[in-house]
XYZ file of C-alpha atoms in Angstrom:
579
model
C 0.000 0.000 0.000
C 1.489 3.489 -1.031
C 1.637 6.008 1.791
C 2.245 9.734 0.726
C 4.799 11.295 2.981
C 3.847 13.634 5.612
C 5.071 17.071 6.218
C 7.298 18.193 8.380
C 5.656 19.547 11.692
C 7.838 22.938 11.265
C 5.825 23.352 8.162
C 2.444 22.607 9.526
C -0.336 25.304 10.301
C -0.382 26.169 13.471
C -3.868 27.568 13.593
C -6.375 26.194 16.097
C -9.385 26.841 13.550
C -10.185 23.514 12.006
C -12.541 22.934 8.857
C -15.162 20.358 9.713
C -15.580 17.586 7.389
C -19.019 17.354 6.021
C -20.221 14.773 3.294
C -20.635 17.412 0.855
C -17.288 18.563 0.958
C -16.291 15.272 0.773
C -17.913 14.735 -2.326
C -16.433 17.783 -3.493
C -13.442 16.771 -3.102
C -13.325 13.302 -4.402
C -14.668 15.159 -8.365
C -12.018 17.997 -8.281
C -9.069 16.186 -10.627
C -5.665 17.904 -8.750
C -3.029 16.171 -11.296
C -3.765 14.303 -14.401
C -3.024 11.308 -12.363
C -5.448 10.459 -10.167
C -5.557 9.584 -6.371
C -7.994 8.648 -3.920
C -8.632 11.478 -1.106
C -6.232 11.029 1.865
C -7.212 12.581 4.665
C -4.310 12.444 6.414
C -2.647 15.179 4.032
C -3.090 18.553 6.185
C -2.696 20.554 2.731
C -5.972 18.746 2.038
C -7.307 19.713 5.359
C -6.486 23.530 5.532
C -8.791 26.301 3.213
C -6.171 28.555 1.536
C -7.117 32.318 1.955
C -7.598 32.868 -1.620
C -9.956 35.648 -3.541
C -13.985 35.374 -2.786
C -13.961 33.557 -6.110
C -12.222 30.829 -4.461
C -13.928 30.699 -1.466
C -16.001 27.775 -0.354
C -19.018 27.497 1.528
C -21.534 25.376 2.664
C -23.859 24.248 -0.010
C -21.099 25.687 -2.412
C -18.771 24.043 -4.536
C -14.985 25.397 -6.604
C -15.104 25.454 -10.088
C -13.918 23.098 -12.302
C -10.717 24.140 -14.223
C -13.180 23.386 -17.438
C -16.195 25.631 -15.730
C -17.178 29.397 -16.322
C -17.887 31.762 -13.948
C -21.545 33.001 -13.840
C -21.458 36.316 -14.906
C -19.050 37.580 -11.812
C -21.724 36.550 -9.585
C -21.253 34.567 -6.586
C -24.197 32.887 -4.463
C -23.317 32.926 -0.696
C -25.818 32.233 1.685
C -28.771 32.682 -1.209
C -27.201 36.217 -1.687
C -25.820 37.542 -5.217
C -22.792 39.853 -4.467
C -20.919 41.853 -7.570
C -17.418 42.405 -7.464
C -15.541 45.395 -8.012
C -12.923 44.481 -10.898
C -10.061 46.385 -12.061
C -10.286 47.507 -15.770
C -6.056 48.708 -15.997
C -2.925 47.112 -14.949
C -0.332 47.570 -12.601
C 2.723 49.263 -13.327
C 5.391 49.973 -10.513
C 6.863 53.072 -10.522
C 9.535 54.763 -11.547
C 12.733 54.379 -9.440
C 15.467 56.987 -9.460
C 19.240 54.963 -9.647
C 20.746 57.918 -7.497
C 18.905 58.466 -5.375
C 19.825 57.422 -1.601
C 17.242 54.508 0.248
C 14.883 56.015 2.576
C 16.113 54.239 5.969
C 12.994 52.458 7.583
C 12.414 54.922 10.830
C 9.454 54.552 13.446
C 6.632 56.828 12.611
C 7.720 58.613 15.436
C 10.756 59.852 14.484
C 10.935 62.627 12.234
C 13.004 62.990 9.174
C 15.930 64.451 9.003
C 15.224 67.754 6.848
C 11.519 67.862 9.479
C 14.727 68.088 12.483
C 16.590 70.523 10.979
C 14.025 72.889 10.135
C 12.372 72.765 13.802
C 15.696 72.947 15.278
C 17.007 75.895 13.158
C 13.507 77.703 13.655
C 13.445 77.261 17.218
C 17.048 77.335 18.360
C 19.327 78.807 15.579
C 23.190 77.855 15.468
C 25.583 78.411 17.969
C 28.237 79.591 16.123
C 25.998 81.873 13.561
C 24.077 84.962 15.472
C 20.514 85.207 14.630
C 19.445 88.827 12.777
C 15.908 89.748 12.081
C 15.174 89.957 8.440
C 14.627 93.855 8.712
C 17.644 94.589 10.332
C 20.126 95.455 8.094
C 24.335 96.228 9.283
C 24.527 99.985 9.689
C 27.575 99.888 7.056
C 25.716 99.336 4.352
C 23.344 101.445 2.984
C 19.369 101.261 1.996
C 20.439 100.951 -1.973
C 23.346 98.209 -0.920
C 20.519 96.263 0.845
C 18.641 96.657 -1.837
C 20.790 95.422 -4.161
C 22.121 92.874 -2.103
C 18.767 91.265 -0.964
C 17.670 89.510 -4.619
C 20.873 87.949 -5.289
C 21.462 84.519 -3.001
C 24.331 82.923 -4.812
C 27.846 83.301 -5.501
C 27.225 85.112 -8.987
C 30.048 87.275 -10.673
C 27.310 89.954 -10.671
C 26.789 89.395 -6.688
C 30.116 89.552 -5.919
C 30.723 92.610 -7.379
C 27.767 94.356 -5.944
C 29.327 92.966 -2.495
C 32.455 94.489 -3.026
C 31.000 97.585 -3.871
C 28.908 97.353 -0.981
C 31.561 96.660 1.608
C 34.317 99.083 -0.095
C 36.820 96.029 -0.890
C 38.689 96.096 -3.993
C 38.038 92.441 -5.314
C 41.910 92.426 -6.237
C 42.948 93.359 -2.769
C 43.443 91.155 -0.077
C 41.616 91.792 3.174
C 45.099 91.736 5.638
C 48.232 92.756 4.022
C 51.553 93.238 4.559
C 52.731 97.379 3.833
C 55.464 99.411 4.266
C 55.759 100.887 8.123
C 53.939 104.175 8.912
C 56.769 106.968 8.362
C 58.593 108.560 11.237
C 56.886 111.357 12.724
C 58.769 114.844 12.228
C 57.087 116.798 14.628
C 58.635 118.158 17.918
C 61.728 119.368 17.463
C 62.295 118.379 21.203
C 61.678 114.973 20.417
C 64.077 114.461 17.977
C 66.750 115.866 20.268
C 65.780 113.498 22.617
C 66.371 110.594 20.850
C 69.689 111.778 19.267
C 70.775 112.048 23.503
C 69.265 108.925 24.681
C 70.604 106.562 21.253
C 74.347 106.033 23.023
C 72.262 104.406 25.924
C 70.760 101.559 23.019
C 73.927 100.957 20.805
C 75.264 97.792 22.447
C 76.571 96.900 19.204
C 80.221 96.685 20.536
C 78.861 94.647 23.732
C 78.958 91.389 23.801
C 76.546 89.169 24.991
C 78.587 87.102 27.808
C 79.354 87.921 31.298
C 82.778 88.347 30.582
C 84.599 88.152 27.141
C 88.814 88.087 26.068
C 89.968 88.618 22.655
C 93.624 87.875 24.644
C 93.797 83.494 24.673
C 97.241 84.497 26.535
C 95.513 85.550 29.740
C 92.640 85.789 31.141
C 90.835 88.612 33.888
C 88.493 87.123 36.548
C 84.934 88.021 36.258
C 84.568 88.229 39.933
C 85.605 90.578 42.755
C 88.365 89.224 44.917
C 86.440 91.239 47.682
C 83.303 92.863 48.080
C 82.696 95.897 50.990
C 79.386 97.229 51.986
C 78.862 101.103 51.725
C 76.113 102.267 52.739
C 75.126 105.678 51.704
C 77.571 105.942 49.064
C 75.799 108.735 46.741
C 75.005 107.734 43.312
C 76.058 111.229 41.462
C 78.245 111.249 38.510
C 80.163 114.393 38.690
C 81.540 113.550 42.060
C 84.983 111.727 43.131
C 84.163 109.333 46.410
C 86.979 106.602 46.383
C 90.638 107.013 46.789
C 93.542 104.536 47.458
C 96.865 106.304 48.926
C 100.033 104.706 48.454
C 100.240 102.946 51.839
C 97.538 100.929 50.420
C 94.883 102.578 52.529
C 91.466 103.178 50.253
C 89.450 106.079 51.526
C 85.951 106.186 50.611
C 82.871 109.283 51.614
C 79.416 107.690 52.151
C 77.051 110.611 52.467
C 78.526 113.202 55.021
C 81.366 110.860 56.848
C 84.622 109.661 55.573
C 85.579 106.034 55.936
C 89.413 104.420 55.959
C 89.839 100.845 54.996
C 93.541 99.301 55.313
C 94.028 96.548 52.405
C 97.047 95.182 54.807
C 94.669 94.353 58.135
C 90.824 94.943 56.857
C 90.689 97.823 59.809
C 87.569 99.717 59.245
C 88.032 103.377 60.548
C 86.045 106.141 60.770
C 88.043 109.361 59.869
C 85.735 112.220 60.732
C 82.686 113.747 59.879
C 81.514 116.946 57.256
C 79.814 120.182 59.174
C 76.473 120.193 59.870
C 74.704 120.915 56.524
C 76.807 119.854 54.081
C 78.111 116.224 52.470
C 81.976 115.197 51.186
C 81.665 115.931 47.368
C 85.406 114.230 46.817
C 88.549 112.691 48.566
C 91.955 111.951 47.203
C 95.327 110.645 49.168
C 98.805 113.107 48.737
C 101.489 111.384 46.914
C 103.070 109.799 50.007
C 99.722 108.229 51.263
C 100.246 110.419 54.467
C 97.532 112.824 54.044
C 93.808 113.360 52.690
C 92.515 116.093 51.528
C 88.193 116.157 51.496
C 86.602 118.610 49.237
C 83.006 119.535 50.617
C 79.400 120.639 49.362
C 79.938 124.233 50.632
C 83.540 124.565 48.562
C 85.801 124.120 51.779
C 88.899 121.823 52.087
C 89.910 119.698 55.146
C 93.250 118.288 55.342
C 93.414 115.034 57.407
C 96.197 113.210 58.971
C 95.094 109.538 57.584
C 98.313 108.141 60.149
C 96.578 109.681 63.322
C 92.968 110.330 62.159
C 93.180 114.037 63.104
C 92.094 117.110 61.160
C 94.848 119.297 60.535
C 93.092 122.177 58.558
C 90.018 123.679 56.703
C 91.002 125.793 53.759
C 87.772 127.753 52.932
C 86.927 129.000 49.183
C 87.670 131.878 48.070
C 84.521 134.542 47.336
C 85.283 133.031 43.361
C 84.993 129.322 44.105
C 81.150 129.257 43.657
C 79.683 125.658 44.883
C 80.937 122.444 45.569
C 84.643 120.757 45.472
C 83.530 118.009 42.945
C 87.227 116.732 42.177
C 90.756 117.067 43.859
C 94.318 116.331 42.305
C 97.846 116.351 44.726
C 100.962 117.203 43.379
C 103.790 117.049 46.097
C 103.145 120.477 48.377
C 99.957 121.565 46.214
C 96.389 120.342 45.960
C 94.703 121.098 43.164
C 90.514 121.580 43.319
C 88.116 121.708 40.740
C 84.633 123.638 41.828
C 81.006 123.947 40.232
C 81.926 127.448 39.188
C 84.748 126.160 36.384
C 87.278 127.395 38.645
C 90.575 125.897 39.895
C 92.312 126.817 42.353
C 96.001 125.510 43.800
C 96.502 125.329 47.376
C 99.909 125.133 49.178
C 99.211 123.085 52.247
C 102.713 124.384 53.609
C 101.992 128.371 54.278
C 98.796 129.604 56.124
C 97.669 131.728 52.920
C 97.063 128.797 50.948
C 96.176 129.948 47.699
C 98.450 130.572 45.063
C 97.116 130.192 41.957
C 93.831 130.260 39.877
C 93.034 128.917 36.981
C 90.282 129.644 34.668
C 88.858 127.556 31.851
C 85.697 126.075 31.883
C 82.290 127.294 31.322
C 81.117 124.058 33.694
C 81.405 122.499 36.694
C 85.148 120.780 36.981
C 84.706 117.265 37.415
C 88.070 115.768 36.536
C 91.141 116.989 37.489
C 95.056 114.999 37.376
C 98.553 115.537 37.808
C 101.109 114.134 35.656
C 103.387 111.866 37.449
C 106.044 114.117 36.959
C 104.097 117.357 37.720
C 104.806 118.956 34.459
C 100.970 119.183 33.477
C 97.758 119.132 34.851
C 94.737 117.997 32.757
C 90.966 119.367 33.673
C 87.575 118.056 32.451
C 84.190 119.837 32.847
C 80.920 119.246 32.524
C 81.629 121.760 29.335
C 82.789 119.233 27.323
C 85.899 120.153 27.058
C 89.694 119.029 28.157
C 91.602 121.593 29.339
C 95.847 120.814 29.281
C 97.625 123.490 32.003
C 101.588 123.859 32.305
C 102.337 123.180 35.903
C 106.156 124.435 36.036
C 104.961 127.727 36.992
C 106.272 127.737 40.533
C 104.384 129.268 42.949
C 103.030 132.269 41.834
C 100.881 134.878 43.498
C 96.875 134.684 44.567
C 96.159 136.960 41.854
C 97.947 135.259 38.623
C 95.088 133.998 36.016
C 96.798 131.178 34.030
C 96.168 130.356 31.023
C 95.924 126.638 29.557
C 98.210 125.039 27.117
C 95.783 124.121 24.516
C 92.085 122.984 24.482
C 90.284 120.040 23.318
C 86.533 119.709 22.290
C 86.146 116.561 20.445
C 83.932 115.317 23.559
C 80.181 115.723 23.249
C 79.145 115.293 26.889
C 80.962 115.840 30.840
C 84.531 114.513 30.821
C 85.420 113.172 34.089
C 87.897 109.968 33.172
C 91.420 111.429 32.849
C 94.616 109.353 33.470
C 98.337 110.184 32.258
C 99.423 106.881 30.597
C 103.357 106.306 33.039
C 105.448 104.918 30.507
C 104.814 107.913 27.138
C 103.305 111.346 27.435
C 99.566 110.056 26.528
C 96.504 111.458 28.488
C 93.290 109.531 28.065
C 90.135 111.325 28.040
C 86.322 109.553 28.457
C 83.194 111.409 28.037
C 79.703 110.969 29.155
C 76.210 109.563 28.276
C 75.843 111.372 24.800
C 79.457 110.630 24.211
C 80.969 107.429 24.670
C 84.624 107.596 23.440
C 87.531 107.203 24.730
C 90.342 109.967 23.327
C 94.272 109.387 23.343
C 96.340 112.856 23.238
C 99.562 113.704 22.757
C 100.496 115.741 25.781
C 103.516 117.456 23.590
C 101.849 118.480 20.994
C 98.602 118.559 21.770
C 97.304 115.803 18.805
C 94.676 112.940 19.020
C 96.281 109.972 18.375
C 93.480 107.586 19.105
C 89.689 106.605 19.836
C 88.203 103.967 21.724
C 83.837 103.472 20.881
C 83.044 101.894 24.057
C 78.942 101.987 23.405
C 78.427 103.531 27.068
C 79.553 105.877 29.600
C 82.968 106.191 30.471
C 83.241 107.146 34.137
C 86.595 106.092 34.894
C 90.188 105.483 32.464
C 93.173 103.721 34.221
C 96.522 102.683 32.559
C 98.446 99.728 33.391
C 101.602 100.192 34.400
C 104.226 97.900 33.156
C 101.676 96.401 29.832
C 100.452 98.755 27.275
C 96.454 98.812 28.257
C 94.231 100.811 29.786
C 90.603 99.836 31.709
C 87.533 101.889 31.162
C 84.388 101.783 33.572
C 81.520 101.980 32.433
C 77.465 103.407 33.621
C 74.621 103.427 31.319
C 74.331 100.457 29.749
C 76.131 97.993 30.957
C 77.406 98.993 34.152
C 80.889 97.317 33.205
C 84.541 97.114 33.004
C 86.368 96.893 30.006
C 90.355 96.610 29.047
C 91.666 97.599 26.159
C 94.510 97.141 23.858
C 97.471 99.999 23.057
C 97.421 100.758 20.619
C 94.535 99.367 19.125
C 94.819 96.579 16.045
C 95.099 97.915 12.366
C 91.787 98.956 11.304
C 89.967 99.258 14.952
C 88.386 102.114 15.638
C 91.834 103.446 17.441
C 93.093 103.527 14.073
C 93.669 107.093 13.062
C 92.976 107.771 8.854
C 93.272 110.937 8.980
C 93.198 114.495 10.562
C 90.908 114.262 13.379
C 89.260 111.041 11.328
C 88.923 108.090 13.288
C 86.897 104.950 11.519
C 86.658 101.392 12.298
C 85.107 99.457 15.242
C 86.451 99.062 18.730
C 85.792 95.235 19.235
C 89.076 94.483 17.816
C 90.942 96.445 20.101
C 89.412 94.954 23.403
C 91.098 92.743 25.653
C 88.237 91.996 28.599
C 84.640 93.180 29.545
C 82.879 92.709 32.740
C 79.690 93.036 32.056
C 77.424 94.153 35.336
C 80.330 94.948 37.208
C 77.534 96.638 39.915
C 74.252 96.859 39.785
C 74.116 100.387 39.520
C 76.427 102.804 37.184
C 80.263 102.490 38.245
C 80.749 105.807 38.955
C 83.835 106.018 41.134
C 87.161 104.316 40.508
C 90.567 104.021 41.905
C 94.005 101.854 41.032
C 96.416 99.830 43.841
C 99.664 101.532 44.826
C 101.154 98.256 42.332
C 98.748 98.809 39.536
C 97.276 95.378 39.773
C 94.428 95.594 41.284
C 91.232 98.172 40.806
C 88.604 99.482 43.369
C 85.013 100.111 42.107
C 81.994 101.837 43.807
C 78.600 102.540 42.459
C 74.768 103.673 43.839
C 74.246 99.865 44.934
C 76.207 100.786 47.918
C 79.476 98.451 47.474
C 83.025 98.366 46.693
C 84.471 95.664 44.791
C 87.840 94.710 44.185
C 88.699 93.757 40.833
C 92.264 91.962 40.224
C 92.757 93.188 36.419
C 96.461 93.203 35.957
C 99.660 90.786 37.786
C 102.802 92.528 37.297
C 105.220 89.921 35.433
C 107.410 88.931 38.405
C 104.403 88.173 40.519
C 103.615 85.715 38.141
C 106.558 83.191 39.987
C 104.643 83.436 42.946
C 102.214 80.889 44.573
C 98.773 82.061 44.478
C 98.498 81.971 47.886
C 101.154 84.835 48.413
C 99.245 86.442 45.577
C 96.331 87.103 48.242
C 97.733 88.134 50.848
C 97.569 91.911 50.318
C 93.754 91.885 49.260
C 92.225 88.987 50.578
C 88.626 87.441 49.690
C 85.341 87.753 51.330
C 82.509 90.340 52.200
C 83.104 93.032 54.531
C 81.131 96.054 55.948
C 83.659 99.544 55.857
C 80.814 100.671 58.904
């Protein structure tokens, strides 16, 4: 017996609705011809058992039967239940429509999420952007003008016509770029006042000749420490340029004025003594030690000279101005018997120390205050600088001569453009060295015979102080505004420095050949006062910052046998107070 195989349960209607088996439908199905072969009705078949949802055509009911394959319809009429229904037939055919290639999918979203474009127009209506600022429609930049807005409002692209009505709008060349580079604004010519200004205050920016390093040698042979051996406190030590503070006598004593009192410090022991005091109402405007180191002479505010014993610490005697001195003693020079003082006025006066009428001679040459004053070593000249600008060269083998004799000086020299107060007689030729101020800057060597410039030094700053070494040809500079430094220099400078002398009175070139050292912020405040051992080897400094520092610039050449040790022993290291 054939058996038909079953279908898989995973395939089988799960519906709980069940088609009862009636003898008519039996019957019905038993004449419907499924195949052209033929098979007897199995029951067991559930495809046999289950009514397929098909159209009402198709649909069986009771007291109904299917048509035959070979039957026609009647008329589109169908009896159900005794009741004729019509149905509603389609007269065109389907055609699917048209699908664009490029266009993107639709993603399948819940009906409750909006489309994208729906989001962005709510969100932009409601909120705006962040990053854009929101303008009413009517309000239009107060720039632009009524016709401008005009014009501007129809046009919404990029169009060649829009962008020129843009430009002309906004007043931007369309050839022109927004931010550009141009030439720098020319230099404004007003205010005479101004202009001199600047011309005074460009020596205190030229640091072209200064190098960048603490300290620098253009010398590999040697080298010059860039430290004090010893630094003493001073405290009230008066920061004014066109005074002379600091003094070191030849018994290798250093006297120093802070303010109205006058200090000793011995170099052998480090004894701190206090020599004496100025009058009430008036300060020590300069100091300087007699040849033999036995005596001091202070010059004060009111134009008076003390003479001090610096062996026993007593005053000996006050030599008061004369009715012509007008002002302060700002400088002081010994020669043997005489001292020599320089006042506000632009006089100078010599005093013999030895007789009670103590002036014997005046001199008168300056238009300034004198500020610098020195003796050659033999006494044959004296050399003067003012706050005139001007060097001043006087014969000193006059003898002594009477109160009333008006000397005259040997010749003149007005190359400097600001106060000269650095003089120093050079000990081994009959050079004088001359440094001027702020505006000025240079360094001039003279001939003290005849009178000629033989050299320049461009130092880039203000020369306060000149010393010459004694057994090596160089000299050492300090220095104020800028750079507050020391600097040595060669003698005479290389070929082609700025020392090197063309022509008459023409001096070209540039000074960093001819430089040996630099101490760059030697203080912290201008170096305004200066002052060289009794051997030449070592150099005192003061400055406003209220210190002396000893600097150890040249070793004299048989010293150099010597331990180091024994090299100390006459300045030794360490921070003192000189109160």
């Amino acid at each position: 017996m054939a058996s038909n195989p079953k279908t898989p349960s995973r395939f089988r209607s799960r519906s709980d609705a069940k088609t009862p088996l009636t003898p008519s439908l039996i019957s019905s199905f038993n004449a419907i011809s499924l195949s052209p072969r033929k098979h007897p009705a199995d029951l067991s078949n559930p495809f046999l058992a289950r009514s397929r949802p098909a159209s009402p055509v198709k649909r069986a009911t009771t007291g109904a039967a299917f048509p035959s394959s070979s039957g026609v319809t009647h008329g589109g009429v169908i009896r159900k239940g005794g009741v004729e229904s019509r149905l509603d037939v389609v007269s065109h055919d389907y055609h699917p429509p048209k699908v664009n290639q490029n266009a993107r999918p639709e993603l399948k979203r819940s009906r409750s999420t909006p489309s994208t474009r729906e989001r962005t127009l709510s969100h932009s209506s409601s909120h705006g952007d962040r990053f854009i600022t929101t303008r009413e429609d009517d309000v239009a930049p107060a720039s632009l003008s009524s016709t401008a807005t005009a014009n501007l409002a129809p046009t919404a692209t990029s169009s060649p016509g829009h962008t020129a009505r843009l430009a002309n709008a906004t007043g931007v060349p369309l050839n022109r770029r927004v931010l550009a580079y141009h030439e720098p604004p020319p230099a404004s010519s007003n205010a005479a006042f101004l202009t001199t200004q600047r011309n005074l205050a460009r020596p205190l920016y030229s640091r072209a000749d200064l190098p960048s390093s603490n300290g620098t040698w253009k010398d590999k042979s040697r080298k010059v420490p860039t430290t004090p051996e010893r630094v003493l406190d001073a405290p009230g030590m008066v920061d004014d340029f066109y005074l002379n503070l600091v003094s070191w006598s030849a018994l290798n004593a250093v006297g120093v004025a802070l303010g109205e009192s006058t200090y000793l410090w011995s170099a052998d022991s480090g004894v701190v003594s206090h020599l004496g005091d100025a009058p009430q109402g008036t300060y020590v405007a300069s100091v300087d030690f007699s040849n033999d180191g036995a005596y001091l002479g202070i010059g004060l505010g009111t134009g008076a000279i003390e003479l001090w014993d610096a062996g026993t610490g007593q005053r000996l005697r006050t030599m008061q101005p004369s009715d012509d001195a007008g002002g302060q003693c700002a400088s002081l020079a010994w020669y043997a018997h005489v001292l020599t003082s320089g006042h506000s006025s632009g006089t100078i006066h010599h005093h013999d120390v030895r007789v009670p009428r103590h002036l014997v001679a005046t001199l008168e040459g300056h238009a300034g205050e004198v500020c610098g004053l020195r003796w050659s070593s033999g006494g044959e000249v004296l050399a003067s600088g003012g706050n005139d600008n001007v060097v001043n060269l006087w014969d000193g083998r006059g003898g002594d001569v009477g109160a009333t004799t008006r000397g005259a000086p040997k010749w003149t020299k007005r190359n400097h453009t600001a106060a000269v107060k650095a003089l120093a007689f050079a000990p081994w030729a009959p050079l004088l060295a001359s440094g001027g101020g702020t505006s000025d800057t240079c360094i001039h060597v003279w001939n003290i015979t005849t009178g000629a410039r033989l050299h320049t030094y461009q130092t880039g700053a203000q020369v306060t102080g000149v010393h010459w070494a004694r057994d090596r040809k160089e000299l050492v500079s300090t220095h104020g505004f800028p750079g507050n430094a020391l600097a040595g220099w060669a003698y005479p400078p290389p070929s082609g420095s700025s020392g090197s002398r063309t022509g008459a009175g023409a001096v070209a070139g540039s000074s960093s050949n001819a430089k040996i050292f630099e101490i760059r912020d030697a203080h912290d405040a201008r170096v305004l006062f200066s002052a060289l051992s009794p051997n030449g080897e070592v150099l005192v400094t003061g400055a406003g910052d209220e210190n002396l520092k000893f600097w150890r610039i040249w070793e004299a050449k048989e010293a150099k046998k010597k331990s180091k040790a024994k090299q100390e022993t006459s300045v030794g290291r360490g921070i003192l107070s000189i109160r």
